[in-house]
Coordinates of C-alpha atoms in Angstrom, one line a residue:
Chain O
M1 CA 146.2 63.8 120.6
D2 CA 142.5 64.0 119.9
G3 CA 142.6 60.5 118.5
E4 CA 143.1 59.1 122.0
K5 CA 140.1 61.1 123.4
P6 CA 136.8 59.2 123.7
R7 CA 134.6 60.4 120.9
V8 CA 131.1 59.8 119.6
I9 CA 131.2 59.6 115.8
L10 CA 128.3 60.9 113.9
N11 CA 128.0 58.7 110.9
E12 CA 125.4 59.0 108.2
F13 CA 123.0 56.5 109.6
K14 CA 124.4 55.6 113.0
I15 CA 126.4 56.8 115.9
T16 CA 129.5 55.0 116.9
K17 CA 132.3 55.4 119.4
N18 CA 136.0 55.4 118.7
L19 CA 136.8 53.9 122.1
P20 CA 134.8 51.8 124.6
S21 CA 133.3 54.2 127.2
S22 CA 135.6 55.2 129.9
F23 CA 132.9 56.4 132.1
T24 CA 132.4 52.9 133.6
D25 CA 135.9 52.9 135.0
A26 CA 136.2 53.3 138.8
F27 CA 136.2 57.0 139.8
D28 CA 139.8 57.8 140.5
M29 CA 140.5 61.1 142.3
K30 CA 144.2 61.0 141.2
K31 CA 143.2 60.6 137.6
F32 CA 140.4 63.2 137.9
K33 CA 142.9 65.7 139.4
K34 CA 145.4 65.1 136.6
L35 CA 142.9 65.2 133.7
F36 CA 140.3 67.8 134.8
K37 CA 140.8 71.2 133.2
V38 CA 138.8 74.4 133.2
V39 CA 139.2 76.8 130.4
I40 CA 137.4 80.2 130.1
V41 CA 136.9 81.0 126.5
R42 CA 134.7 84.1 126.5
R43 CA 133.7 86.4 129.3
E44 CA 131.4 89.3 128.6
A45 CA 130.9 91.1 131.9
E46 CA 128.7 93.8 130.4
N47 CA 126.4 91.2 128.7
Y48 CA 126.5 88.9 131.8
E49 CA 127.6 86.1 129.6
I50 CA 130.4 83.5 130.0
E51 CA 131.6 80.5 128.0
F52 CA 133.9 78.0 129.6
D53 CA 135.1 74.5 129.1
L54 CA 135.1 71.7 131.7
I55 CA 137.4 69.0 130.3
G56 CA 137.7 65.5 131.7
I57 CA 134.5 65.4 133.7
H58 CA 131.8 62.8 134.0
P59 CA 128.5 63.8 132.3
A60 CA 126.6 63.3 135.5
L61 CA 128.7 65.9 137.3
A62 CA 128.4 68.4 134.4
N63 CA 124.7 67.9 134.4
T64 CA 124.7 68.4 138.2
F65 CA 126.4 71.8 137.9
R66 CA 124.0 72.8 135.2
R67 CA 121.0 71.8 137.3
L68 CA 122.4 73.6 140.3
M69 CA 122.8 76.9 138.4
L70 CA 119.2 76.7 137.1
S71 CA 117.3 75.7 140.2
D72 CA 119.5 75.9 143.4
V73 CA 121.4 79.2 143.2
P74 CA 119.2 81.8 144.9
S75 CA 118.2 85.3 143.7
M76 CA 115.8 87.9 144.8
A77 CA 112.3 88.4 143.2
I78 CA 109.0 90.0 144.2
E79 CA 106.9 87.5 146.0
K80 CA 104.1 89.5 147.6
V81 CA 102.1 92.4 146.3
H82 CA 99.8 94.5 148.5
M83 CA 97.2 96.0 146.3
H84 CA 96.1 99.2 147.9
N85 CA 94.5 100.4 144.7
N86 CA 94.3 99.0 141.2
T87 CA 91.9 100.6 138.9
S88 CA 93.8 99.7 135.7
I89 CA 92.3 97.1 133.4
I90 CA 94.9 94.6 134.3
Q91 CA 93.6 92.2 136.9
D92 CA 95.2 92.0 140.3
E93 CA 96.6 88.5 140.0
V94 CA 97.8 89.1 136.5
L95 CA 99.6 92.3 137.6
A96 CA 101.1 90.5 140.7
H97 CA 102.4 87.7 138.4
R98 CA 104.0 90.2 136.0
L99 CA 105.7 92.1 138.9
G100 CA 107.1 88.8 140.1
L101 CA 108.9 88.1 136.9
I102 CA 110.7 91.5 136.9
P103 CA 114.5 90.7 137.5
L104 CA 115.8 92.5 140.5
K105 CA 119.2 94.0 141.0
A106 CA 120.3 92.9 144.6
D107 CA 123.1 90.6 145.6
P108 CA 121.3 87.5 147.1
R109 CA 124.4 86.6 149.0
L110 CA 123.8 89.6 151.3
F111 CA 120.3 88.3 152.3
N112 CA 118.9 85.4 154.3
F113 CA 116.1 83.1 153.3
K114 CA 112.9 84.2 155.0
V115 CA 111.8 81.8 157.7
P116 CA 108.7 80.1 156.5
G117 CA 105.6 80.9 158.5
K118 CA 107.1 84.2 159.7
K119 CA 104.8 87.0 158.7
E120 CA 106.9 90.1 158.9
G121 CA 110.1 90.4 156.9
T122 CA 113.3 92.0 158.3
E123 CA 116.0 94.0 156.8
H124 CA 118.0 90.9 156.4
D125 CA 115.6 88.9 154.3
T126 CA 113.2 91.4 152.5
L127 CA 113.3 94.2 150.1
E128 CA 110.3 96.5 149.8
F129 CA 109.2 98.5 146.8
E130 CA 106.4 100.8 146.1
L131 CA 104.6 101.5 142.8
K132 CA 102.4 104.5 142.9
I133 CA 101.3 106.0 139.6
K134 CA 98.2 107.7 138.2
S135 CA 97.3 108.4 134.7
S136 CA 95.7 111.8 133.5
Y137 CA 95.2 113.9 130.6
N138 CA 98.2 115.8 129.3
K139 CA 96.8 119.4 128.9
E140 CA 99.6 121.4 127.4
A141 CA 100.7 118.8 124.8
N142 CA 97.2 118.2 123.5
K143 CA 97.4 121.7 121.9
K144 CA 99.5 120.1 119.2
D145 CA 96.5 118.3 118.1
S146 CA 98.2 115.0 118.2
S147 CA 96.3 111.7 118.5
R148 CA 99.2 109.7 119.9
A149 CA 98.6 108.2 123.3
E150 CA 102.0 109.4 124.5
D151 CA 100.9 113.0 123.8
I152 CA 97.3 113.0 124.9
Y153 CA 98.0 111.2 128.2
K154 CA 100.4 111.3 131.1
N155 CA 101.6 108.0 132.6
N156 CA 99.8 105.9 130.0
K157 CA 102.5 103.3 130.3
V158 CA 103.8 101.9 133.5
F159 CA 107.4 100.8 133.3
S160 CA 109.6 99.0 135.7
K161 CA 111.5 102.4 136.3
H162 CA 108.4 103.6 138.2
I163 CA 109.1 101.1 140.9
K164 CA 110.7 102.9 143.9
W165 CA 112.8 101.1 146.5
I166 CA 111.8 101.7 150.2
P167 CA 114.7 100.9 152.5
I168 CA 113.8 99.2 155.7
G169 CA 115.9 99.1 158.9
N170 CA 119.5 99.9 158.1
Q171 CA 119.2 99.1 154.5
K172 CA 119.7 102.7 153.6
E173 CA 123.3 102.4 155.0
A174 CA 124.0 98.9 153.8
F175 CA 123.0 99.4 150.1
K176 CA 123.3 102.2 147.6
D177 CA 120.3 103.3 145.6
K178 CA 121.9 102.1 142.4
D179 CA 122.5 98.6 143.8
V180 CA 118.8 97.9 144.5
G181 CA 115.9 97.9 142.0
P182 CA 114.8 96.5 138.7
I183 CA 117.7 95.6 136.5
H184 CA 115.9 97.0 133.3
D185 CA 114.1 100.4 133.3
D186 CA 112.0 99.7 130.3
I187 CA 109.9 96.6 131.2
L188 CA 106.2 97.5 130.4
I189 CA 104.1 96.5 133.4
A190 CA 100.7 98.0 132.5
K191 CA 99.0 100.5 130.2
M192 CA 96.7 103.0 131.7
R193 CA 94.1 105.7 130.7
P194 CA 93.2 108.9 132.6
G195 CA 91.7 108.0 135.9
H196 CA 93.4 104.7 136.2
E197 CA 95.6 104.4 139.2
L198 CA 98.1 101.9 140.8
D199 CA 99.1 102.0 144.4
L200 CA 101.1 98.9 145.3
K201 CA 103.5 97.7 147.9
L202 CA 106.0 95.1 146.6
I203 CA 107.8 92.7 148.8
A204 CA 110.7 90.8 147.4
I205 CA 112.4 87.8 149.1
K206 CA 115.2 85.5 148.4
G207 CA 114.3 82.2 146.8
V208 CA 115.5 79.4 144.5
G209 CA 114.6 78.3 141.0
K210 CA 113.0 75.0 141.9
D211 CA 110.4 77.0 143.9
H212 CA 109.6 79.3 141.1
A213 CA 111.4 80.1 137.8
K214 CA 111.4 83.8 138.7
F215 CA 114.1 83.0 141.3
S216 CA 116.4 81.4 138.8
P217 CA 119.5 83.6 138.4
V218 CA 120.3 82.5 134.8
C219 CA 118.5 83.2 131.5
T220 CA 120.1 80.1 130.1
A221 CA 122.7 77.7 131.5
F222 CA 123.5 74.9 129.1
Y223 CA 126.3 72.6 128.0
R224 CA 127.2 70.8 124.8
L225 CA 129.9 68.5 123.8
H226 CA 132.9 69.9 121.9
P227 CA 132.6 69.0 118.2
H228 CA 135.4 67.5 116.4
I229 CA 135.8 67.5 112.6
K230 CA 138.5 65.7 110.7
L231 CA 139.2 66.1 107.0
L232 CA 140.2 62.8 105.5
R233 CA 141.3 63.9 102.1
E234 CA 142.0 67.0 100.1
V235 CA 138.9 68.8 98.8
E236 CA 139.6 71.4 96.1
G237 CA 137.8 73.8 93.7
E238 CA 134.1 74.1 93.7
A239 CA 133.8 71.1 96.0
A240 CA 135.8 73.0 98.7
Y241 CA 133.2 75.8 98.7
R242 CA 130.5 73.4 98.9
L243 CA 132.1 71.7 101.8
Q244 CA 132.5 75.1 103.5
K245 CA 128.8 75.7 103.2
C246 CA 127.9 72.4 104.8
F247 CA 129.2 73.6 108.2
S248 CA 128.7 76.7 110.3
A249 CA 130.5 79.9 109.4
G250 CA 134.1 79.8 110.5
V251 CA 134.5 76.1 110.6
I252 CA 136.0 75.4 107.2
D253 CA 138.3 77.8 105.4
V254 CA 139.1 77.8 101.7
K255 CA 142.8 78.4 101.2
E256 CA 144.5 79.4 98.0
E257 CA 147.7 77.6 97.4
P258 CA 150.6 79.3 95.5
N259 CA 149.8 77.4 92.3
G260 CA 146.2 78.7 92.4
R261 CA 144.4 75.6 93.7
K262 CA 141.7 76.3 96.2
V263 CA 141.8 73.8 99.1
A264 CA 139.4 73.4 102.0
V265 CA 141.1 73.4 105.4
L266 CA 139.7 73.1 108.9
R267 CA 139.8 76.3 110.9
S268 CA 137.9 75.5 114.2
A269 CA 135.2 73.0 114.8
R270 CA 134.1 74.6 118.1
Y271 CA 131.2 76.5 116.8
D272 CA 129.9 73.9 114.5
T273 CA 126.2 73.1 115.1
G274 CA 126.7 69.5 114.1
S275 CA 124.5 69.9 111.0
R276 CA 124.6 66.9 108.8
N277 CA 124.6 68.6 105.4
V278 CA 127.7 66.9 104.3
F279 CA 125.8 63.7 104.0
R280 CA 123.7 65.2 101.2
Y281 CA 126.7 65.1 98.8
D282 CA 127.9 61.6 97.9
D283 CA 131.3 63.0 96.8
L284 CA 131.9 64.8 100.1
K285 CA 130.5 62.5 102.8
D286 CA 133.6 60.3 102.6
A287 CA 135.9 63.3 103.1
V288 CA 135.0 64.1 106.7
I289 CA 134.5 62.5 110.1
M290 CA 132.2 64.4 112.4
S291 CA 132.3 63.5 116.1
R292 CA 132.1 64.9 119.5
I293 CA 134.5 64.7 122.3
Q294 CA 132.7 62.9 125.1
D295 CA 134.4 64.5 128.1
H296 CA 134.7 68.1 126.8
F297 CA 131.8 70.2 127.9
I298 CA 131.3 73.7 126.6
F299 CA 129.2 75.5 129.2
T300 CA 127.4 78.7 128.2
V301 CA 125.9 80.7 131.2
E302 CA 123.9 83.8 130.7
S303 CA 123.0 85.7 133.9
V304 CA 119.7 87.6 134.4
G305 CA 121.9 90.4 135.9
A306 CA 121.9 90.2 139.7
L307 CA 125.2 88.2 139.7
Q308 CA 128.0 87.8 137.1
P309 CA 127.7 84.4 135.5
D310 CA 131.1 83.3 136.9
E311 CA 129.8 84.1 140.3
I312 CA 126.7 82.0 139.6
F313 CA 128.9 79.0 138.6
I314 CA 131.0 79.5 141.8
E315 CA 127.8 79.6 143.9
A316 CA 126.4 76.5 142.3
V317 CA 129.6 74.4 143.1
T318 CA 129.7 75.9 146.6
I319 CA 126.2 74.9 147.2
L320 CA 127.0 71.3 146.2
K321 CA 130.0 71.2 148.4
N322 CA 128.1 72.6 151.4
K323 CA 125.4 70.0 150.8
C324 CA 128.0 67.2 150.9
R325 CA 129.5 68.7 154.1
S326 CA 126.2 68.9 156.0
M327 CA 125.2 65.4 154.8
L328 CA 128.6 64.1 156.1
D329 CA 128.1 65.9 159.4
E330 CA 124.7 64.3 159.7
L331 CA 126.0 60.9 158.8
S332 CA 128.5 61.1 161.7
T333 CA 125.6 61.6 164.2
L334 CA 123.5 58.8 162.6
Chain W
M1 CA 116.7 65.8 159.3
P2 CA 117.6 65.2 155.6
I3 CA 119.0 61.6 155.8
A4 CA 116.9 58.7 157.2
Q5 CA 117.1 55.0 156.7
L6 CA 114.2 53.3 155.0
A7 CA 112.2 51.0 157.4
G8 CA 112.9 47.4 156.7
S9 CA 116.3 48.0 155.2
G10 CA 117.9 46.3 158.1
S11 CA 118.3 47.7 161.5
D12 CA 121.8 46.2 161.9
D13 CA 124.3 49.1 161.3
S14 CA 126.8 46.8 159.6
A15 CA 124.3 45.8 157.0
K16 CA 125.8 45.4 153.4
S17 CA 122.7 46.7 151.7
K18 CA 120.8 49.8 152.7
T19 CA 118.4 52.3 151.3
F20 CA 118.9 55.8 152.5
V21 CA 116.1 58.5 152.2
F22 CA 117.3 62.0 151.5
N23 CA 114.7 64.5 152.3
D24 CA 114.6 67.8 150.1
E25 CA 117.0 66.3 147.5
G26 CA 116.3 65.1 144.0
H27 CA 118.1 64.2 140.8
T28 CA 120.7 66.9 141.3
L29 CA 122.5 65.3 144.2
G30 CA 121.2 61.8 143.4
N31 CA 122.8 61.3 140.0
A32 CA 126.1 62.9 140.9
L33 CA 126.4 60.8 144.0
R34 CA 125.3 57.6 142.1
C35 CA 127.9 58.2 139.4
I36 CA 130.7 58.3 142.0
I37 CA 129.5 55.5 144.3
S38 CA 128.6 53.0 141.7
S39 CA 132.1 53.1 140.3
Y40 CA 133.7 51.8 143.6
P41 CA 134.9 48.3 143.2
E42 CA 133.4 47.0 146.5
V43 CA 130.0 48.3 145.5
Q44 CA 127.8 45.8 143.9
F45 CA 124.8 48.0 143.1
C46 CA 124.1 51.7 143.5
G47 CA 121.0 53.4 142.3
Y48 CA 118.7 56.2 143.2
T49 CA 115.0 57.1 142.6
V50 CA 112.6 59.9 143.2
P51 CA 109.5 57.8 144.2
H52 CA 107.0 60.6 143.5
P53 CA 107.6 64.0 141.9
A54 CA 105.3 65.6 144.4
E55 CA 107.3 64.4 147.4
N56 CA 110.6 66.0 148.0
K57 CA 112.4 62.7 148.6
M58 CA 115.1 60.8 147.1
H59 CA 115.7 57.0 147.8
F60 CA 119.4 56.0 147.5
R61 CA 120.2 52.3 147.4
I62 CA 123.7 50.9 148.0
Q63 CA 124.5 47.1 147.9
M64 CA 128.0 46.0 148.8
Y65 CA 130.1 42.9 148.0
N66 CA 131.8 43.5 151.3
G67 CA 131.9 46.4 153.8
R68 CA 129.2 48.6 155.0
A69 CA 126.9 50.6 152.8
V70 CA 127.2 53.6 155.1
D71 CA 130.9 53.8 154.5
A72 CA 130.5 53.8 150.8
L73 CA 128.0 56.7 151.2
R74 CA 130.4 58.5 153.3
K75 CA 133.2 58.0 150.9
G76 CA 131.1 59.0 148.0
L77 CA 130.1 62.3 149.7
E78 CA 133.7 63.0 150.6
D79 CA 134.8 62.4 147.0
L80 CA 132.0 64.5 145.7
E81 CA 133.1 67.3 148.0
E82 CA 136.6 67.0 146.9
V83 CA 135.5 67.2 143.3
C84 CA 133.7 70.4 144.0
T85 CA 136.8 71.8 145.9
I86 CA 139.0 71.0 142.8
T87 CA 136.4 72.5 140.5
L88 CA 136.2 75.6 142.5
D89 CA 140.0 76.0 142.7
R90 CA 140.6 75.4 139.1
F91 CA 137.8 77.7 138.0
Q92 CA 138.8 80.6 140.3
A93 CA 142.5 80.2 139.1
E94 CA 141.3 80.3 135.5
L95 CA 139.2 83.2 136.1
E96 CA 142.0 85.3 137.7
N97 CA 144.2 84.1 134.7
F98 CA 141.5 85.2 132.2
T99 CA 140.6 88.5 133.7
G100 CA 144.3 89.4 134.4
S101 CA 145.4 88.9 130.9

């Protein structure tokens, strides 16, 4: 079956194709409907990670979905910092930048984009936080005669857990305390010494990744083509182990036959990195054909944590769909 | 207004060749739309460009053998919308299937 699929073959010195490219054919909705398939392979909700396959899709469309996830799906991030007091050694602008990069837990779908030019935010487009912290000597612990900063000082490190959410308007009813705030408690923001003080008001708004990377909802969103490996002849004995080592772990198995012969067999090419180590061995390079299936995209999406990665993909496709719709509406008035 | 017509691309609405200017769009929409429209048999040429990275504009050119360029653009947008709908449906069905099992 895989023989019929368009593949790029990775030869020793060149790249060839098994079929003339099918991507130049006219786009046919019926054919797309018939051939297009989505397969979810791995979904780790607790790690905010998903791996899924889009099969039978044009690379331009696959790339569009990737680009949308990176730079068009919105999320919330700190955009403005009011410095009431900052006597720490970290400069105002550096501190503000660090705060902006802290991932926030808040469903961006429940907020509106702030209207540009409007000064005051409302409960529908803004989240407000407060960071008030002061460092001092730790009197009782110092009796232990320790020289560790943690023992001598109080609040010598400012972490993201010190950021406090201040609900505005009806936000207290609309959101629970655990739904809003930094995703990670242990992000180091600044280090302080006795007498240093921070008194900040943080204002978070909804934005998109093309404006600033801090608004991007994904850590990574990438795709790769599904690798395909074919063993052309039997490889046995020491050569079988050598062949196994040429590929990523789990790609080639060495199976022992009843008569004691050890033979290399293909288990799964999916997680092969496409390393070209086989071509180092003259006796092995004619035993395999390495290739990639041209319309089989393996997407890996890792979320920052505000949304589940499957929700991010759904959002991305919905954004493109709505874009088309609004363009069509405008075209009819043109 | 996101879509405008480039000046000098012919004021006649039935013109075969047109350049559309999309404001606030870039390679994301441009390449997806190009890949669908350029495959239509009645389209002679279809291409897009972002003339300057500092300007949020995308120029989209369609040249037809016959028929109107606007119609090809409309058909392209409709097809792209349907692709999205199909992708969403299949993904959501697969997600239900995956989390259910």
